[in-house]
Amino acid sequence: RKVGDRLDFINGLNALLFDKMTRKATKERRQLHRILAQETWIFGEEWTLTGDDQRLTEVLKQHLSLLEKDTELAEEGDVLLDDGRDGIPDLVLGRRLQTGKNEFHQLVVELKRPSHRLADEDVSQLRKYAAAIYNDERFSQKNVTWEFWLVGNDMQTVVDQMRNQPHFLPGVVQEGPYRLVVKKWSEV
């Protein structure tokens, strides 16, 4: 039943993302985002939803809770972008690897509506989220890695060139101290 439900979901998602009529009509925040928040397995079975359309300060609270740290640290001030504005990533997923180091991995996913063509500004938005998190010492832990995905159907040439660099894995636009990845829906 689970496999059948997931196949039905993938067929429905394909229609939203790739059918010419529905692609134009599908909105990011009220439709695509809401659907994917309930079906995070699409990004990998190992991920658990830890944040859904929340300010970065809330992401910090969830992160500290996951690490079993004092969440009152998040009350010391808001996590803001360099320009002083709030950042609100679409989905934040987490996973814990129970090893000798007790490693944690966080995945921030920024979605774009199917008819949107990914541009340099979209990559910049993702980079701003990553910088805000990385530059806030309350997020800083040696046993935590962060990955940020930008997902869309189509992209400008400049974005496609960024994600096809010979010294990076396909899709990776920046590696270290965190990873930035641009993916097409067909690759997810």
mmCIF file of N, CA, C and O in Angstrom, residues 29-74:
data_model
loop_
_atom_site.group_PDB
_atom_site.id
_atom_site.type_symbol
_atom_site.label_atom_id
_atom_site.label_comp_id
_atom_site.label_asym_id
_atom_site.label_seq_id
_atom_site.Cartn_x
_atom_site.Cartn_y
_atom_site.Cartn_z
ATOM 1 N N ARG A 29 4.145 28.414 -2.861
ATOM 2 C CA ARG A 29 3.908 28.404 -1.421
ATOM 3 C C ARG A 29 2.613 27.705 -1.025
ATOM 4 O O ARG A 29 2.572 26.923 -0.088
ATOM 5 N N ARG A 30 1.532 27.969 -1.723
ATOM 6 C CA ARG A 30 0.232 27.419 -1.311
ATOM 7 C C ARG A 30 -0.053 26.022 -1.847
ATOM 8 O O ARG A 30 -0.925 25.339 -1.334
ATOM 9 N N GLN A 31 0.650 25.603 -2.856
ATOM 10 C CA GLN A 31 0.368 24.291 -3.438
ATOM 11 C C GLN A 31 1.574 23.351 -3.330
ATOM 12 O O GLN A 31 1.556 22.430 -2.526
ATOM 13 N N LEU A 32 2.595 23.599 -4.115
ATOM 14 C CA LEU A 32 3.742 22.698 -4.165
ATOM 15 C C LEU A 32 4.375 22.520 -2.783
ATOM 16 O O LEU A 32 4.613 21.403 -2.337
ATOM 17 N N HIS A 33 4.610 23.618 -2.108
ATOM 18 C CA HIS A 33 5.231 23.571 -0.784
ATOM 19 C C HIS A 33 4.382 22.766 0.203
ATOM 20 O O HIS A 33 4.900 21.927 0.939
ATOM 21 N N ARG A 34 3.089 23.003 0.225
ATOM 22 C CA ARG A 34 2.195 22.314 1.163
ATOM 23 C C ARG A 34 2.188 20.803 0.903
ATOM 24 O O ARG A 34 2.168 20.000 1.833
ATOM 25 N N ILE A 35 2.204 20.424 -0.347
ATOM 26 C CA ILE A 35 2.202 19.004 -0.706
ATOM 27 C C ILE A 35 3.502 18.346 -0.249
ATOM 28 O O ILE A 35 3.494 17.283 0.374
ATOM 29 N N LEU A 36 4.637 18.980 -0.541
ATOM 30 C CA LEU A 36 5.937 18.382 -0.238
ATOM 31 C C LEU A 36 6.248 18.354 1.256
ATOM 32 O O LEU A 36 6.990 17.484 1.715
ATOM 33 N N ALA A 37 5.682 19.255 2.025
ATOM 34 C CA ALA A 37 5.886 19.236 3.477
ATOM 35 C C ALA A 37 5.309 17.965 4.085
ATOM 36 O O ALA A 37 5.764 17.514 5.143
ATOM 37 N N GLN A 38 4.330 17.371 3.415
ATOM 38 C CA GLN A 38 3.727 16.127 3.899
ATOM 39 C C GLN A 38 4.409 14.881 3.326
ATOM 40 O O GLN A 38 4.161 13.772 3.798
ATOM 41 N N GLU A 39 5.228 15.068 2.322
ATOM 42 C CA GLU A 39 5.846 13.936 1.618
ATOM 43 C C GLU A 39 7.358 14.136 1.491
ATOM 44 O O GLU A 39 7.921 14.067 0.398
ATOM 45 N N THR A 40 8.039 14.364 2.614
ATOM 46 C CA THR A 40 9.474 14.685 2.570
ATOM 47 C C THR A 40 10.347 13.510 2.126
ATOM 48 O O THR A 40 11.508 13.711 1.783
ATOM 49 N N TRP A 41 9.795 12.311 2.099
ATOM 50 C CA TRP A 41 10.550 11.150 1.637
ATOM 51 C C TRP A 41 11.059 11.352 0.212
ATOM 52 O O TRP A 41 12.032 10.709 -0.201
ATOM 53 N N ILE A 42 10.433 12.262 -0.525
ATOM 54 C CA ILE A 42 10.833 12.512 -1.909
ATOM 55 C C ILE A 42 12.294 13.000 -1.978
ATOM 56 O O ILE A 42 12.981 12.803 -2.964
ATOM 57 N N PHE A 43 12.784 13.612 -0.892
ATOM 58 C CA PHE A 43 14.163 14.102 -0.832
ATOM 59 C C PHE A 43 15.122 13.051 -0.280
ATOM 60 O O PHE A 43 16.322 13.266 -0.243
ATOM 61 N N GLY A 44 14.580 11.938 0.159
ATOM 62 C CA GLY A 44 15.375 10.847 0.722
ATOM 63 C C GLY A 44 14.692 10.323 1.970
ATOM 64 O O GLY A 44 14.234 11.086 2.809
ATOM 65 N N GLU A 45 14.627 9.035 2.060
ATOM 66 C CA GLU A 45 13.933 8.358 3.165
ATOM 67 C C GLU A 45 14.525 8.695 4.527
ATOM 68 O O GLU A 45 13.842 8.667 5.541
ATOM 69 N N GLU A 46 15.808 9.040 4.542
ATOM 70 C CA GLU A 46 16.503 9.256 5.801
ATOM 71 C C GLU A 46 16.193 10.603 6.465
ATOM 72 O O GLU A 46 16.539 10.828 7.618
ATOM 73 N N TRP A 47 15.520 11.501 5.752
ATOM 74 C CA TRP A 47 15.274 12.850 6.265
ATOM 75 C C TRP A 47 13.952 12.945 7.028
ATOM 76 O O TRP A 47 12.964 12.336 6.651
ATOM 77 N N THR A 48 13.963 13.787 8.062
ATOM 78 C CA THR A 48 12.768 14.082 8.846
ATOM 79 C C THR A 48 12.544 15.589 8.798
ATOM 80 O O THR A 48 13.493 16.369 8.947
ATOM 81 N N LEU A 49 11.313 16.010 8.636
ATOM 82 C CA LEU A 49 10.986 17.429 8.584
ATOM 83 C C LEU A 49 11.219 18.058 9.956
ATOM 84 O O LEU A 49 10.685 17.601 10.962
ATOM 85 N N THR A 50 12.051 19.105 10.005
ATOM 86 C CA THR A 50 12.294 19.814 11.258
ATOM 87 C C THR A 50 11.866 21.273 11.179
ATOM 88 O O THR A 50 11.811 21.944 12.198
ATOM 89 N N GLY A 51 11.567 21.754 9.986
ATOM 90 C CA GLY A 51 11.117 23.136 9.820
ATOM 91 C C GLY A 51 10.337 23.283 8.537
ATOM 92 O O GLY A 51 10.721 22.740 7.505
ATOM 93 N N ASP A 52 9.248 24.019 8.609
ATOM 94 C CA ASP A 52 8.365 24.187 7.460
ATOM 95 C C ASP A 52 7.925 25.643 7.387
ATOM 96 O O ASP A 52 7.087 26.088 8.174
ATOM 97 N N ASP A 53 8.555 26.405 6.465
ATOM 98 C CA ASP A 53 8.178 27.801 6.250
ATOM 99 C C ASP A 53 8.295 28.603 7.544
ATOM 100 O O ASP A 53 7.393 29.337 7.914
ATOM 101 N N GLN A 54 9.419 28.433 8.238
ATOM 102 C CA GLN A 54 9.635 29.115 9.507
ATOM 103 C C GLN A 54 10.833 30.048 9.403
ATOM 104 O O GLN A 54 11.768 29.805 8.643
ATOM 105 N N ARG A 55 10.811 31.093 10.238
ATOM 106 C CA ARG A 55 11.927 32.029 10.315
ATOM 107 C C ARG A 55 13.190 31.271 10.755
ATOM 108 O O ARG A 55 13.116 30.251 11.421
ATOM 109 N N LEU A 56 14.344 31.802 10.405
ATOM 110 C CA LEU A 56 15.605 31.165 10.764
ATOM 111 C C LEU A 56 15.770 31.024 12.272
ATOM 112 O O LEU A 56 16.398 30.084 12.743
ATOM 113 N N THR A 57 15.177 31.921 13.048
ATOM 114 C CA THR A 57 15.242 31.810 14.508
ATOM 115 C C THR A 57 14.520 30.550 14.974
ATOM 116 O O THR A 57 14.987 29.853 15.883
ATOM 117 N N GLU A 58 13.400 30.207 14.345
ATOM 118 C CA GLU A 58 12.690 28.965 14.672
ATOM 119 C C GLU A 58 13.486 27.747 14.225
ATOM 120 O O GLU A 58 13.502 26.722 14.892
ATOM 121 N N VAL A 59 14.156 27.873 13.081
ATOM 122 C CA VAL A 59 15.018 26.795 12.606
ATOM 123 C C VAL A 59 16.116 26.537 13.646
ATOM 124 O O VAL A 59 16.440 25.392 13.951
ATOM 125 N N LEU A 60 16.661 27.614 14.223
ATOM 126 C CA LEU A 60 17.678 27.482 15.266
ATOM 127 C C LEU A 60 17.123 26.729 16.477
ATOM 128 O O LEU A 60 17.780 25.828 17.006
ATOM 129 N N LYS A 61 15.920 27.072 16.903
ATOM 130 C CA LYS A 61 15.307 26.379 18.050
ATOM 131 C C LYS A 61 15.171 24.886 17.774
ATOM 132 O O LYS A 61 15.498 24.052 18.624
ATOM 133 N N GLN A 62 14.683 24.542 16.587
ATOM 134 C CA GLN A 62 14.537 23.138 16.222
ATOM 135 C C GLN A 62 15.895 22.443 16.159
ATOM 136 O O GLN A 62 16.043 21.305 16.588
ATOM 137 N N HIS A 63 16.876 23.155 15.636
ATOM 138 C CA HIS A 63 18.224 22.608 15.520
ATOM 139 C C HIS A 63 18.800 22.322 16.909
ATOM 140 O O HIS A 63 19.351 21.247 17.153
ATOM 141 N N LEU A 64 18.674 23.273 17.812
ATOM 142 C CA LEU A 64 19.193 23.085 19.172
ATOM 143 C C LEU A 64 18.471 21.946 19.882
ATOM 144 O O LEU A 64 19.085 21.168 20.608
ATOM 145 N N SER A 65 17.182 21.831 19.644
ATOM 146 C CA SER A 65 16.405 20.753 20.239
ATOM 147 C C SER A 65 16.872 19.395 19.713
ATOM 148 O O SER A 65 17.016 18.438 20.475
ATOM 149 N N LEU A 66 17.124 19.324 18.421
ATOM 150 C CA LEU A 66 17.620 18.090 17.801
ATOM 151 C C LEU A 66 18.960 17.672 18.416
ATOM 152 O O LEU A 66 19.205 16.505 18.648
ATOM 153 N N LEU A 67 19.798 18.670 18.688
ATOM 154 C CA LEU A 67 21.112 18.405 19.279
ATOM 155 C C LEU A 67 21.039 18.193 20.791
ATOM 156 O O LEU A 67 22.059 17.959 21.429
ATOM 157 N N GLU A 68 19.833 18.312 21.327
ATOM 158 C CA GLU A 68 19.609 18.214 22.769
ATOM 159 C C GLU A 68 20.392 19.284 23.516
ATOM 160 O O GLU A 68 20.959 19.060 24.577
ATOM 161 N N LYS A 69 20.408 20.478 22.943
ATOM 162 C CA LYS A 69 21.061 21.642 23.552
ATOM 163 C C LYS A 69 19.976 22.545 24.129
ATOM 164 O O LYS A 69 18.794 22.395 23.842
ATOM 165 N N ASP A 70 20.387 23.516 24.910
ATOM 166 C CA ASP A 70 19.470 24.454 25.544
ATOM 167 C C ASP A 70 18.844 25.365 24.481
ATOM 168 O O ASP A 70 19.548 26.174 23.870
ATOM 169 N N THR A 71 17.559 25.235 24.257
ATOM 170 C CA THR A 71 16.881 26.042 23.236
ATOM 171 C C THR A 71 16.752 27.504 23.648
ATOM 172 O O THR A 71 16.395 28.341 22.827
ATOM 173 N N GLU A 72 17.052 27.821 24.904
ATOM 174 C CA GLU A 72 17.023 29.224 25.339
ATOM 175 C C GLU A 72 18.099 30.045 24.635
ATOM 176 O O GLU A 72 18.015 31.271 24.589
ATOM 177 N N LEU A 73 19.111 29.383 24.081
ATOM 178 C CA LEU A 73 20.123 30.094 23.300
ATOM 179 C C LEU A 73 19.491 30.851 22.134
ATOM 180 O O LEU A 73 19.993 31.883 21.711
ATOM 181 N N ALA A 74 18.391 30.316 21.608
ATOM 182 C CA ALA A 74 17.709 30.959 20.480
ATOM 183 C C ALA A 74 17.045 32.263 20.890
ATOM 184 O O ALA A 74 16.725 33.095 20.042
#
